[in-house]
Coordinates of C-alpha atoms in Angstrom, one line a residue:
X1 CA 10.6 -2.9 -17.0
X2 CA 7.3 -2.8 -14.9
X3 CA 6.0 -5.6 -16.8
X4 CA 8.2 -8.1 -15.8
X5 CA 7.3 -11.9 -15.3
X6 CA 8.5 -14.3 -12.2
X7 CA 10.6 -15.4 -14.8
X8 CA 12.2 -12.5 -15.4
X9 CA 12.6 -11.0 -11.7
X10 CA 16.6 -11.1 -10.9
X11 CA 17.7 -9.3 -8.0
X12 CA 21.7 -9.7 -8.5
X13 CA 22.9 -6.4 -6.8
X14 CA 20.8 -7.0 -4.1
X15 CA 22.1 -10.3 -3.3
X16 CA 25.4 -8.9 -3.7
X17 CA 24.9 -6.1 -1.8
X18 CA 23.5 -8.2 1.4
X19 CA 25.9 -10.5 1.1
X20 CA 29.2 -7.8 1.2
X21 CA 27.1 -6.5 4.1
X22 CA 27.2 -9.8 6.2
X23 CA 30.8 -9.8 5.6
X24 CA 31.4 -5.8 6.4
X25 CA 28.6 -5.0 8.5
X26 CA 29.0 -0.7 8.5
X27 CA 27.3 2.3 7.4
X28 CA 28.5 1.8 3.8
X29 CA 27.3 -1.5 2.8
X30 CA 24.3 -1.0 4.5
X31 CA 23.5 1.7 2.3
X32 CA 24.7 -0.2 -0.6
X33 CA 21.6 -2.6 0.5
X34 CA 18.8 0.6 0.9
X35 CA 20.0 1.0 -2.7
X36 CA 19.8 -2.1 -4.3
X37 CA 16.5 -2.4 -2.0
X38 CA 14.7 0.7 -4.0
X39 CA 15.8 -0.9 -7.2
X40 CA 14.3 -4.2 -6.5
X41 CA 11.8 -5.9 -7.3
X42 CA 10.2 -9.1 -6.2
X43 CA 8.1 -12.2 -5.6
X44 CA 6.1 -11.9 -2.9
X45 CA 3.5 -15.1 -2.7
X46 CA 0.0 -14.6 -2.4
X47 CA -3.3 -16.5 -1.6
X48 CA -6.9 -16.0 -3.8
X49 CA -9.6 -16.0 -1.4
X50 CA -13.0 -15.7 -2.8
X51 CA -15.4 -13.7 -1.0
X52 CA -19.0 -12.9 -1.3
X53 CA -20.7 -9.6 -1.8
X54 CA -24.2 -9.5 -1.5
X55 CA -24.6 -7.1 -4.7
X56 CA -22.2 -7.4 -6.5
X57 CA -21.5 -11.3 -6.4
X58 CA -17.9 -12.9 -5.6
X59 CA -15.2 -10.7 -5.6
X60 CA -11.3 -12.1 -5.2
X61 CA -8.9 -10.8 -1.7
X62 CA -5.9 -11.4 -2.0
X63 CA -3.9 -12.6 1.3
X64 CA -0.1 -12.7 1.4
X65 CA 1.6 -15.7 2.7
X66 CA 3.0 -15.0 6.0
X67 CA 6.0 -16.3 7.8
X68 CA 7.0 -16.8 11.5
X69 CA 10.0 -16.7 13.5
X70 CA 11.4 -18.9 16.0
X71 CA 9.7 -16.1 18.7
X72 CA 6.5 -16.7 16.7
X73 CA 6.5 -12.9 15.1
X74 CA 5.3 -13.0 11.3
X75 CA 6.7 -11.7 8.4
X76 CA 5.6 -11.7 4.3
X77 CA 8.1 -13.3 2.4
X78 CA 10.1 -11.3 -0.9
X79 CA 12.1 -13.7 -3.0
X80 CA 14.8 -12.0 -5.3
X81 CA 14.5 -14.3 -7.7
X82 CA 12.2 -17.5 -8.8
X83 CA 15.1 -20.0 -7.5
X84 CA 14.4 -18.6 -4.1
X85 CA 10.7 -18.8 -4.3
X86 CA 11.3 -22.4 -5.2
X87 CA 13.3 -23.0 -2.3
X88 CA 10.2 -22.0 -0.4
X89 CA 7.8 -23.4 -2.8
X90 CA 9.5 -26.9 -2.5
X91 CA 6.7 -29.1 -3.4
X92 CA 5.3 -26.4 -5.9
X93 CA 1.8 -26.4 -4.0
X94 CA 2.0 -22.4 -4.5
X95 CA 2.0 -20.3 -7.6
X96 CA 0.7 -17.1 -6.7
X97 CA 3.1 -13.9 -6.8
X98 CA 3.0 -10.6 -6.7
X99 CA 6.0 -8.6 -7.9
X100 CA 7.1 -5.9 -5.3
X101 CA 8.8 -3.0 -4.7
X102 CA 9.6 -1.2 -1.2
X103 CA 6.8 1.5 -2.0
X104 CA 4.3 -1.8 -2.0
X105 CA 5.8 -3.3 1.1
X106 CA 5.5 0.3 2.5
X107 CA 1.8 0.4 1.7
X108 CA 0.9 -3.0 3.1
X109 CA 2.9 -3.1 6.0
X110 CA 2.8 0.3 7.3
X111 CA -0.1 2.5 6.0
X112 CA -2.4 -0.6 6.8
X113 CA -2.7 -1.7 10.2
X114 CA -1.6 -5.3 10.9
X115 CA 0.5 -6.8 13.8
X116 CA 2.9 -8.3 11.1
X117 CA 6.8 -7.2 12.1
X118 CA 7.9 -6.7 8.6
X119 CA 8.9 -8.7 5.3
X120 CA 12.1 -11.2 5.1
X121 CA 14.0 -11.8 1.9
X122 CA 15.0 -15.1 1.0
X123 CA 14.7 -16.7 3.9
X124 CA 16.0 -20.1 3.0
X125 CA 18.7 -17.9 1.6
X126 CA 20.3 -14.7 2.7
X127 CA 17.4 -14.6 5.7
X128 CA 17.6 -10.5 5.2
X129 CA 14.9 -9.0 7.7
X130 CA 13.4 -5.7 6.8
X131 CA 11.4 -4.6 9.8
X132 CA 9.0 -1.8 9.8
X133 CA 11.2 0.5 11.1
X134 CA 14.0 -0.2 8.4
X135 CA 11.2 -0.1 6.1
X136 CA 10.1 3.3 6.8
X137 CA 13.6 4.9 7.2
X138 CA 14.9 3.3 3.8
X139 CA 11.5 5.1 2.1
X140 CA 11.8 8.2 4.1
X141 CA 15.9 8.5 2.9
X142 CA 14.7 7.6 -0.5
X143 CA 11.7 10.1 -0.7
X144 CA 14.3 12.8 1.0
X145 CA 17.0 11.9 -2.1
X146 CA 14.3 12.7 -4.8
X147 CA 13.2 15.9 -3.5
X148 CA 16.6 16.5 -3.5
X149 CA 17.3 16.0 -7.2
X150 CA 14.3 17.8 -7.8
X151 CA 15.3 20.7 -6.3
X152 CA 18.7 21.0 -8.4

């Protein structure tokens, strides 16, 4: 499962699960969504920047692509699936992805500093924001659930 291609990356529960949620906004689906959030994974685009190093020669960064809002506050992008990307990736001038889970998001976005407000799925599509906050609390619930198992 962890060596999935683009091709391969479907995120069907998810986009079920955000989609009952816009039409019953309440503590349930919402959860259903932090669920189907853990057990995704998806394409987040990315940018190769070489950069030199005195010593050692070129070495590769990788910069993720960044959206804004209409207030001007940026996001990365996570597409469930490579139809979404697409949607995004209209004239096909990208095709550079990572594949993500929440822990990654978690690591970029809020173990490294940035001013970045968190990452948006699909947002030619379902438009879901996951800010850092939401990010956190899903992680934290999730983290808080295993320890639990463990301990049974």
């Amino acid at each position: 499962m962890n060596n999935q291609t683009a091709e391969e990356i479907k995120n069907s529960k998810l986009i079920e699960a955000i989609r009952e949620m816009r039409k019953h906004d309440n503590e349930l689906s919402r959860s259903h969504v932090a669920a189907a959030l853990m057990e995704s994974r998806m394409l987040s685009p990315i940018r190769r920047q070489k950069v030199l190093a005195e010593k050692n020669g070129p070495s590769v960064r990788i910069k993720f692509e960044e959206i804004k809002n209409m207030e001007g506050q940026r996001y990365y992008m996570a597409f469930t699936d490579l139809d979404e990307y697409n949607k995004w990736n209209d004239d096909a001038s990208h095709n550079q992805a990572l594949i993500m889970t929440m822990q990654d998001f978690g690591n970029i976005l809020i173990r490294t500093p940035n001013d970045l407000k968190g990452f948006v799925i699909n947002p030619y599509g379902e438009n879901l924001c996951v800010s850092k906050k939401m990010l956190l609390s899903i992680l934290q619930q999730h983290e808080a659930m295993q320890a639990q198992k463990g301990n049974k």
